[in-house]
C-alpha cells in the first residue's frame, strides 16, 4: 500500500470509515508558495487541509469529502490550522495507470461526481481506477481502505455492486504539517441523538443521523435487537440484511440512552406514545430537543404526537420538533434519495436538526408549521388505506388518482382550519408523503387497504400486518377532529365507518361515488 497519510490526521478521516492514502513523490512546497490551491475540510471533531498545485486535486477533495465534510476553497496559506495534506499529480503514474485500466475489462462508476473507470484483479484483489476527466488515478491493495459505492443511484451512475478498495490518488505526496500559523481551533463535540425505538423508521432515522456524523444510540425494547445492533451492526428484527453504521450503538436502558442527549427522536406507534414516554420522561435532560417521527393521532384525545409529547414531558413547544415527509424506511435503508420537512416553532431548532440529519441521500427542509406537517403525515395514512382498498378491488389507476387528489383536498381543509399554513399540505409532509405512501407497495397502510380490498376482514388484515399501521386507529380520531372543526372529510368518514365495521366494502365505494355533485375545491 502506498505510504499512509497518518501524521496528524484523525482516523478514520471520514464518517464512512475509509482511510485515505497518498504516495509521497517530489517536493511541492516551493511551488505551493506561489501557485497553490487549497481546500479546508471540516467536520465535527476533525479538520484537514488539502493543498495542491493541481486544482483537480483540491476540486476532487471538495467533491469527495463534501458529502460528509464541509469543504471550502481557501487560500493555501490558511489551511495550516489543522492537519495538512500537500499533494501533486504525477503525470507518469497517471499515464501508466490509465493504460492498465483501459486495457483491462473495466466498469464505469461515478465517484466524487466524476466518471471513474475501475478494474479489479480477482487473483490479487488489487483494484485500479482512473478518472480520465481529471487525470487522477487510484490503486488499492487488499489491506487498503474501502471506497463506498455511491450512496444512491439517482444521484450518480451505479458503481460496481461490491464496494471497491480505495487507494487514493496515485502520485500524491504527503508531508508533515508545516508550522502552524493559526492558533488551534476548538471544535464542537458531535451531536448526540437518542432514537427511541428500534422499529422500521427508528432504525432508518438512526442510520441517517449516524451517516450525518451524529453520535447515535438506539433504545430497543428487546435485548436481542440491541445485541444485534451492537455486535453485528444489524437490526435482526426489521432489517436483518442491511449493515448499520459501526458507530451506531443500542441499549435497552432508557436512562443510558438519554444521558447527555441533544435530541430524543421518538418513533413508536402513536397510540403507545403516552405510556412509553411517561416511563422515559424522567431521564430527559433539561436542554434535550424532542423530535417526533410519528404519523398518528391519539385516539382518546385527538392530540397530535407533538402535543402528547408536550403534555407528558412538560417540554415547551419550541423544544419539540417533528420530521415528516415521503420516507419509506426500507428505501432509506437502501440509501435511496429522500427528503423531508423538519418543523418546529423555533426555526433555529429546526435548522439545527436539519444539519444533524443531512446526508448525501437525505435532504431535510425546515418549517415552523408543526400542525400542517403532523396532520399531513397522519391523514395520508387514511388516504393510503383507501387507495389500497381500491387497488385490492381492482378499481384502476383513475380511482387511485381521484382518492389521492381528493384526499389532499380534505387534508388541506382540516389542516388549514386547525391553523396550518395553506402551502404546507402541498409540500413534502403533505402531497409528497401522500404520493409516496399511496403509490408504494412498501407502505403498510396501502398494503393493509389492499388486504381489505381483496376481501380480508379488519382482524385478518391486522393479523397479516406485523408492523405499525397508523391509519387504522387514526381514521376515527381524524374524523372526530373534522367534526369538531366543522370540516368535511368524506374519504376519512367512509374509511372510519368501514374500519369500525359499520359499512361493507361495496357500500364504501358507492358512498363516495354517489355524493351530491359539487364544484371542485
Ligand atoms: N416505517 C416507515 O417507513 C415510516 C414510519 N413512520 C412513522 O413512525 C412511527 C413508527 O413506525 P414504524 O417504525 O414503522 O413502526 P414499527 O412497527 O416498525 O416499529 C415500532 C417500534 O416501536 C416499538 N414499540 C414501543 N412500544 C410499543 C408498543 N407498546 N407496542 C408496539 N410497539 C412498540 C417497537 O418495539 C418497534 O421498535 C409511526 O408513527 C409511523 O407512521 C414515519 C415515516 C416512515
Ligand atoms: O410514512 C411512511 C412513508 O413516508 C410509511 O408509510 P406506512 O406507514 O404506510 O408504511
XYZ file of C-alpha atoms and ligand atoms in Angstrom:
575
model
C 0.000 0.000 0.000
C 1.121 3.499 -0.595
C 2.511 5.410 2.324
C -0.287 6.237 4.698
C -1.395 9.731 5.459
C -1.027 9.135 9.130
C 0.819 12.035 10.669
C -1.579 14.321 12.414
C -4.641 13.098 10.563
C -7.596 11.996 12.621
C -8.613 8.451 11.781
C -10.925 7.370 10.389
C -10.933 10.505 8.335
C -14.496 10.377 7.099
C -17.739 9.093 8.547
C -17.907 6.119 6.182
C -14.836 4.789 7.953
C -12.482 4.889 4.989
C -8.916 5.982 5.411
C -7.113 7.635 2.550
C -3.620 7.290 1.315
C -1.252 9.466 -0.663
C 2.076 8.399 -2.026
C 4.983 10.779 -1.490
C 6.760 11.893 -4.646
C 8.565 15.122 -5.354
C 8.595 18.140 -3.150
C 5.954 20.690 -3.950
C 6.276 23.040 -1.052
C 8.193 25.580 -3.087
C 5.635 25.682 -5.853
C 2.805 25.948 -3.395
C 4.163 29.207 -2.107
C 3.246 30.816 -5.405
C 0.790 28.616 -7.278
C -1.114 26.534 -4.718
C -4.787 25.669 -4.490
C -6.293 24.688 -1.190
C -9.437 23.397 0.390
C -10.251 23.141 4.035
C -12.320 20.122 5.098
C -14.173 20.361 8.348
C -16.407 18.045 10.243
C -17.278 17.889 13.902
C -14.129 16.948 15.757
C -11.751 16.991 12.782
C -10.285 19.369 10.294
C -7.803 18.841 7.498
C -6.424 20.999 4.743
C -5.568 19.728 1.294
C -3.103 21.792 -0.686
C -2.029 21.079 -4.215
C -0.640 22.934 -7.186
C -3.244 20.979 -9.152
C -6.738 22.346 -8.944
C -8.013 18.890 -9.963
C -6.795 17.524 -6.634
C -8.424 20.170 -4.472
C -11.605 20.039 -6.550
C -11.650 16.307 -6.083
C -11.190 16.660 -2.322
C -14.013 19.153 -2.081
C -16.366 16.978 -4.110
C -15.486 13.687 -2.495
C -15.378 14.789 1.109
C -18.008 17.468 0.709
C -20.597 14.712 1.082
C -19.669 14.236 4.703
C -17.455 17.164 5.496
C -17.780 20.820 4.842
C -15.238 21.503 2.080
C -14.464 25.087 1.142
C -11.826 26.596 -1.084
C -9.424 28.803 0.856
C -6.079 30.498 0.433
C -3.217 27.943 0.565
C -1.593 29.867 3.413
C -4.696 29.495 5.581
C -5.012 25.725 5.795
C -2.426 25.144 8.456
C -4.771 25.293 11.409
C -5.244 21.521 11.232
C -3.557 18.514 9.685
C -2.330 19.297 6.220
C -2.003 17.236 3.076
C 0.284 18.519 0.349
C -0.405 16.806 -2.906
C 0.543 16.813 -6.540
C -0.233 14.717 -9.558
C 2.431 12.525 -11.067
C 1.622 12.502 -14.806
C 3.797 9.461 -15.385
C 1.985 7.450 -12.759
C -1.362 8.558 -14.129
C -0.450 7.566 -17.686
C 0.697 4.127 -16.576
C -2.460 3.601 -14.502
C -4.766 4.808 -17.262
C -3.236 2.339 -19.693
C -3.568 -0.549 -17.235
C -7.229 0.219 -16.538
C -8.422 0.916 -20.055
C -6.710 -2.150 -21.495
C -8.281 -4.452 -18.891
C -12.007 -5.274 -18.636
C -13.376 -2.391 -16.589
C -16.616 -0.886 -15.355
C -17.692 2.716 -15.215
C -18.781 4.298 -11.965
C -19.178 7.765 -10.579
C -17.062 8.862 -7.656
C -16.841 12.388 -6.295
C -19.193 13.353 -9.126
C -16.705 12.349 -11.793
C -16.510 9.359 -14.091
C -14.319 6.595 -12.728
C -13.144 3.566 -14.729
C -12.499 0.644 -12.410
C -10.800 -2.692 -12.885
C -10.223 -5.360 -10.290
C -7.794 -8.237 -10.350
C -9.644 -11.200 -8.812
C -6.398 -13.016 -8.021
C -4.551 -10.294 -6.139
C -7.568 -8.241 -5.074
C -5.877 -5.125 -6.421
C -8.275 -2.501 -7.710
C -7.153 0.206 -10.092
C -9.228 3.124 -11.193
C -8.764 6.232 -13.276
C -10.783 9.372 -13.637
C -9.935 10.458 -17.200
C -11.550 13.894 -16.975
C -9.252 14.864 -14.138
C -6.196 12.742 -14.818
C -6.486 11.234 -11.358
C -5.626 7.610 -10.745
C -6.148 5.233 -7.868
C -4.659 1.946 -6.846
C -5.800 -0.187 -3.969
C -4.410 -3.289 -2.410
C -6.466 -5.614 -0.224
C -5.244 -4.151 3.045
C -6.309 -0.692 1.918
C -9.365 1.294 2.731
C -12.856 0.957 1.378
C -14.352 3.299 -1.151
C -18.071 3.034 -0.666
C -20.207 2.809 -3.776
C -22.223 5.964 -4.496
C -24.846 6.371 -1.840
C -27.823 6.279 -4.191
C -28.316 5.525 -7.848
C -30.460 8.524 -8.730
C -27.702 10.982 -7.999
C -24.845 9.115 -9.598
C -24.409 6.337 -12.080
C -24.041 2.942 -10.485
C -20.670 1.834 -9.183
C -19.780 -1.860 -9.334
C -22.070 -3.740 -6.979
C -19.348 -4.663 -4.468
C -17.544 -1.931 -2.606
C -14.191 -1.277 -4.195
C -10.970 -0.819 -2.302
C -9.788 2.684 -2.488
C -6.171 3.580 -2.772
C -6.194 7.362 -3.032
C -4.753 9.264 -5.957
C -1.560 7.762 -7.295
C 1.413 10.003 -7.111
C 0.143 12.340 -4.470
C 2.722 13.015 -1.810
C 2.200 13.529 1.853
C 4.234 15.701 4.157
C 4.037 16.669 7.765
C 2.106 19.803 8.562
C 4.388 22.820 8.456
C 4.493 25.157 11.387
C 1.053 26.259 12.478
C 0.241 29.855 11.726
C -3.164 29.938 13.411
C -3.975 29.004 16.993
C -5.574 25.553 17.402
C -9.299 25.666 16.740
C -11.654 24.355 19.412
C -14.256 22.152 17.779
C -17.787 21.363 18.847
C -18.450 17.824 20.040
C -20.630 15.723 17.715
C -24.367 15.965 18.172
C -25.688 13.152 20.355
C -29.044 11.649 19.418
C -31.058 9.015 21.250
C -33.521 7.235 18.986
C -36.472 5.512 20.628
C -37.262 2.819 19.187
C -35.582 0.219 17.002
C -38.533 -0.370 14.642
C -38.528 0.348 10.901
C -38.437 4.094 10.973
C -36.454 4.393 14.191
C -33.689 2.259 12.694
C -33.693 4.168 9.409
C -33.684 7.522 11.210
C -30.804 6.347 13.413
C -28.850 5.390 10.303
C -29.481 8.798 8.748
C -28.276 10.573 11.878
C -25.196 8.373 12.161
C -24.382 8.819 8.481
C -24.707 12.559 9.040
C -21.956 12.326 11.640
C -24.043 12.362 14.807
C -23.285 10.190 17.776
C -26.375 7.932 17.850
C -27.718 5.461 20.365
C -30.888 3.478 19.743
C -33.210 2.410 22.512
C -34.572 -1.071 21.781
C -37.221 -2.856 23.795
C -35.643 -6.254 23.318
C -32.064 -7.148 24.198
C -31.700 -9.381 21.085
C -32.265 -6.308 18.944
C -29.829 -4.179 20.950
C -27.250 -7.005 20.811
C -27.691 -7.371 17.052
C -27.039 -3.670 16.565
C -24.049 -3.604 18.918
C -22.315 -6.774 17.820
C -23.323 -7.450 14.213
C -24.361 -3.907 13.217
C -27.694 -5.222 12.010
C -31.241 -4.932 13.271
C -32.238 -8.607 13.244
C -35.956 -7.879 13.510
C -36.529 -5.181 10.947
C -33.562 -5.045 8.560
C -31.572 -8.262 9.002
C -29.986 -7.727 5.580
C -28.771 -4.141 5.944
C -25.468 -3.073 7.507
C -25.768 -0.258 10.019
C -23.012 2.286 10.594
C -20.490 0.817 13.020
C -20.731 3.978 15.105
C -24.384 3.280 15.885
C -24.986 1.611 19.237
C -28.050 0.376 21.091
C -29.258 -0.193 24.611
C -32.387 -1.352 26.406
C -31.738 1.129 29.212
C -33.625 4.405 28.635
C -31.508 6.318 31.158
C -28.278 5.292 29.435
C -29.708 6.169 26.036
C -30.795 9.619 27.172
C -27.624 10.506 29.067
C -26.283 13.719 27.528
C -28.631 13.516 24.546
C -29.060 16.666 22.460
C -32.003 15.016 20.705
C -34.592 12.478 21.744
C -36.001 11.120 18.492
C -39.296 9.323 19.019
C -40.586 6.643 16.683
C -43.070 4.384 18.448
C -46.650 3.623 17.395
C -48.633 6.807 18.087
C -51.136 5.032 20.334
C -48.314 3.799 22.596
C -46.506 7.126 22.839
C -48.114 8.404 26.033
C -47.421 5.270 28.081
C -43.894 4.831 26.727
C -42.957 8.450 27.196
C -44.200 8.542 30.778
C -41.529 5.939 31.582
C -38.784 7.713 29.659
C -39.612 11.310 30.638
C -37.693 11.404 33.953
C -34.447 10.758 32.040
C -34.876 13.582 29.529
C -32.285 16.322 30.039
C -33.258 19.982 30.542
C -31.934 21.005 27.106
C -32.803 17.930 25.110
C -34.822 18.686 21.991
C -37.547 16.126 21.295
C -38.207 15.180 17.681
C -41.316 13.222 16.764
C -41.264 10.975 13.717
C -44.757 9.637 14.349
C -47.672 9.904 11.951
C -50.739 9.232 14.031
C -53.394 10.969 16.114
C -54.051 9.770 19.655
C -57.498 8.169 19.641
C -58.716 9.127 23.117
C -57.666 12.755 22.962
C -57.397 13.715 19.273
C -53.920 15.067 20.008
C -51.051 15.132 17.536
C -47.854 13.398 18.656
C -46.059 16.666 19.430
C -48.974 17.685 21.656
C -48.797 14.392 23.526
C -45.056 14.924 23.963
C -45.629 18.399 25.391
C -48.337 17.141 27.719
C -46.385 14.177 29.086
C -42.961 15.802 29.395
C -43.810 19.428 30.079
C -41.169 20.378 27.492
C -42.069 23.706 25.846
C -43.274 23.638 22.218
C -40.169 25.409 20.948
C -38.080 22.421 22.017
C -40.331 19.929 20.228
C -39.877 19.309 16.511
C -41.415 16.939 14.003
C -39.845 15.290 10.991
C -42.249 14.236 8.270
C -42.173 13.511 4.559
C -42.092 10.764 1.928
C -39.794 8.490 3.896
C -40.438 4.820 3.276
C -37.976 3.317 5.713
C -36.794 0.473 3.511
C -35.865 2.809 0.676
C -33.913 4.976 3.062
C -32.100 1.955 4.461
C -31.043 1.195 0.884
C -29.569 4.691 0.620
C -32.138 5.855 -1.899
C -32.693 9.605 -2.029
C -35.443 11.163 0.049
C -36.373 14.492 1.545
C -38.494 15.566 4.489
C -39.575 18.572 6.489
C -38.302 19.373 9.976
C -40.872 21.587 11.652
C -40.527 23.436 14.928
C -41.994 26.725 16.158
C -38.383 27.782 16.779
C -36.784 27.844 13.350
C -33.264 27.705 14.805
C -34.089 24.408 16.460
C -35.429 23.100 13.140
C -32.283 24.310 11.377
C -30.004 22.612 13.875
C -31.802 19.313 13.494
C -31.762 19.783 9.717
C -27.967 19.931 9.941
C -27.867 16.920 12.254
C -29.726 14.682 9.795
C -28.498 15.925 6.451
C -26.736 13.291 4.366
C -25.964 12.687 0.720
C -29.205 10.698 0.425
C -31.471 12.563 2.867
C -32.382 16.192 2.338
C -34.311 17.853 5.149
C -36.110 21.192 4.720
C -37.257 23.365 7.595
C -40.638 24.813 8.518
C -42.338 26.329 11.516
C -45.697 24.773 10.624
C -45.863 21.858 13.037
C -49.649 21.496 12.752
C -49.564 21.249 8.960
C -46.688 18.760 8.932
C -48.201 16.474 11.520
C -51.696 16.473 10.061
C -50.348 15.793 6.573
C -48.451 12.776 7.904
C -51.434 11.391 9.809
C -54.178 11.885 7.204
C -52.133 10.443 4.327
C -52.193 7.078 6.102
C -56.000 7.029 5.980
C -56.000 8.001 2.312
C -53.403 5.280 1.626
C -55.742 2.733 3.197
C -58.441 3.889 0.769
C -56.080 3.718 -2.209
C -55.005 0.235 -1.105
C -58.634 -0.860 -0.965
C -59.228 0.491 -4.469
C -56.134 -1.388 -5.684
C -57.252 -4.583 -3.937
C -60.671 -4.299 -5.549
C -59.068 -3.706 -8.952
C -60.722 -0.315 -9.379
C -57.884 1.035 -11.507
C -55.477 3.952 -11.577
C -58.132 6.615 -12.178
C -59.739 5.701 -8.870
C -56.367 5.880 -7.108
C -55.683 9.314 -8.592
C -59.116 10.551 -7.522
C -58.548 9.361 -3.963
C -55.098 10.951 -3.792
C -56.325 14.280 -5.179
C -59.486 14.497 -3.142
C -57.569 13.119 -0.168
C -55.201 16.060 -0.425
C -58.199 18.409 -0.626
C -59.669 17.106 2.622
C -56.254 17.069 4.325
C -55.788 20.718 3.383
C -59.279 21.688 4.614
C -58.656 20.148 8.027
C -55.092 21.373 8.375
C -55.900 24.966 7.456
C -58.937 25.028 9.741
C -56.715 23.808 12.581
C -54.145 26.541 11.994
C -51.774 25.169 9.345
C -50.436 27.306 6.538
C -52.258 26.551 3.250
C -48.962 25.798 1.465
C -47.855 23.095 3.893
C -50.187 20.296 2.669
C -48.807 20.886 -0.840
C -45.284 20.212 0.436
C -43.217 17.173 1.340
C -45.118 16.370 4.522
C -48.438 16.582 2.656
C -48.574 15.810 -1.013
C -45.067 14.325 -1.009
C -45.880 11.749 1.627
C -49.355 11.139 0.226
C -47.950 10.254 -3.185
C -45.190 8.022 -1.788
C -47.450 6.169 0.617
C -50.358 5.753 -1.793
C -48.112 4.565 -4.639
C -45.721 2.234 -2.883
C -46.197 -1.446 -2.151
C -43.766 -0.813 0.744
C -46.436 1.174 2.561
C -48.022 -0.771 5.386
C -51.193 1.372 5.215
C -51.627 0.849 1.495
C -50.946 -2.872 1.893
C -53.447 -3.117 4.744
C -56.038 -1.467 2.482
C -55.209 -3.868 -0.347
C -55.845 -6.797 2.001
C -59.253 -5.334 2.812
C -59.962 -4.741 -0.868
C -59.149 -8.371 -1.569
C -61.758 -9.483 0.957
C -59.933 -9.812 4.300
C -61.677 -8.600 7.425
C -60.039 -5.889 9.527
C -58.992 -8.561 12.025
C -57.453 -10.713 9.286
C -55.628 -7.750 7.753
C -54.336 -6.779 11.217
C -53.054 -10.310 11.764
C -51.318 -10.205 8.376
C -49.544 -6.935 9.222
C -46.592 -7.160 11.588
C -45.700 -3.515 11.700
C -47.440 -0.327 12.744
C -50.327 0.770 10.512
C -51.247 4.146 11.943
C -54.179 4.909 9.632
C -56.303 2.097 11.056
C -56.537 3.689 14.503
C -56.126 7.304 13.458
C -59.045 7.324 10.982
C -61.648 7.710 13.705
C -59.566 10.248 15.638
C -59.133 12.333 12.479
C -62.842 12.120 11.720
C -63.567 13.345 15.264
C -61.233 16.292 14.669
C -63.004 17.046 11.389
C -66.358 17.089 13.131
C -65.127 19.278 15.972
C -63.712 21.747 13.445
C -66.696 21.575 11.098
C -64.690 20.214 8.150
C -65.981 17.769 5.549
C -63.701 14.749 5.074
C -65.709 12.244 3.020
C -62.910 9.742 2.375
C -61.892 9.693 6.030
C -65.538 9.343 7.032
C -66.047 6.333 4.792
C -62.785 4.765 5.939
C -63.643 5.219 9.614
C -67.052 3.635 9.056
C -65.509 0.732 7.159
C -62.820 0.109 9.784
C -65.426 0.174 12.534
C -67.471 -2.419 10.619
C -70.373 -0.016 10.097
C -70.371 -0.366 6.303
C -69.226 -3.011 3.812
C -66.656 -2.602 1.067
C -69.116 -2.104 -1.803
C -71.056 0.413 0.264
C -67.827 2.346 0.864
C -67.117 2.768 -2.846
C -70.750 3.657 -3.555
C -70.851 6.164 -0.704
C -68.011 8.122 -2.290
C -69.287 7.940 -5.869
C -72.844 8.889 -5.009
C -72.107 12.042 -3.103
C -74.015 15.048 -4.446
C -72.322 16.834 -7.371
C -70.332 19.933 -6.414
C -67.675 22.355 -7.687
C -64.101 21.216 -7.310
C -62.260 22.952 -4.469
N -41.818 2.773 8.523
C -41.806 3.895 7.833
O -41.452 3.875 6.653
C -42.189 5.169 8.478
C -42.880 5.228 9.670
N -43.216 6.419 10.211
C -43.933 6.516 11.467
O -43.058 6.097 12.518
C -43.825 5.560 13.595
C -43.253 4.202 13.957
O -43.461 3.366 12.843
P -42.512 2.185 12.441
O -41.141 2.385 12.917
O -42.707 1.993 11.021
O -43.212 1.027 13.256
P -42.652 -0.418 13.571
O -43.812 -1.251 13.851
O -41.715 -0.836 12.506
O -41.805 -0.198 14.892
C -42.408 0.234 16.094
C -41.370 0.270 17.192
O -41.962 0.744 18.370
C -41.662 -0.154 19.433
N -42.717 -0.102 20.449
C -42.577 0.548 21.613
N -43.679 0.389 22.356
C -44.516 -0.365 21.682
C -45.785 -0.879 21.976
N -46.407 -0.635 23.112
N -46.384 -1.606 21.011
C -45.765 -1.855 19.840
N -44.540 -1.405 19.524
C -43.909 -0.664 20.448
C -41.489 -1.497 18.759
O -40.716 -2.350 19.562
C -40.786 -1.112 17.498
O -39.410 -0.972 17.752
C -45.273 5.511 13.105
O -45.957 6.616 13.623
C -45.153 5.612 11.599
O -46.274 6.224 10.996
C -42.860 7.586 9.614
C -42.152 7.592 8.445
C -41.777 6.397 7.784
O -44.942 7.221 6.416
C -44.464 6.454 5.617
C -43.727 6.912 4.428
O -43.472 8.267 4.474
C -44.630 4.991 5.796
O -45.899 4.656 5.427
P -46.547 3.336 6.014
O -46.660 3.525 7.489
O -47.854 3.216 5.314
O -45.608 2.219 5.650
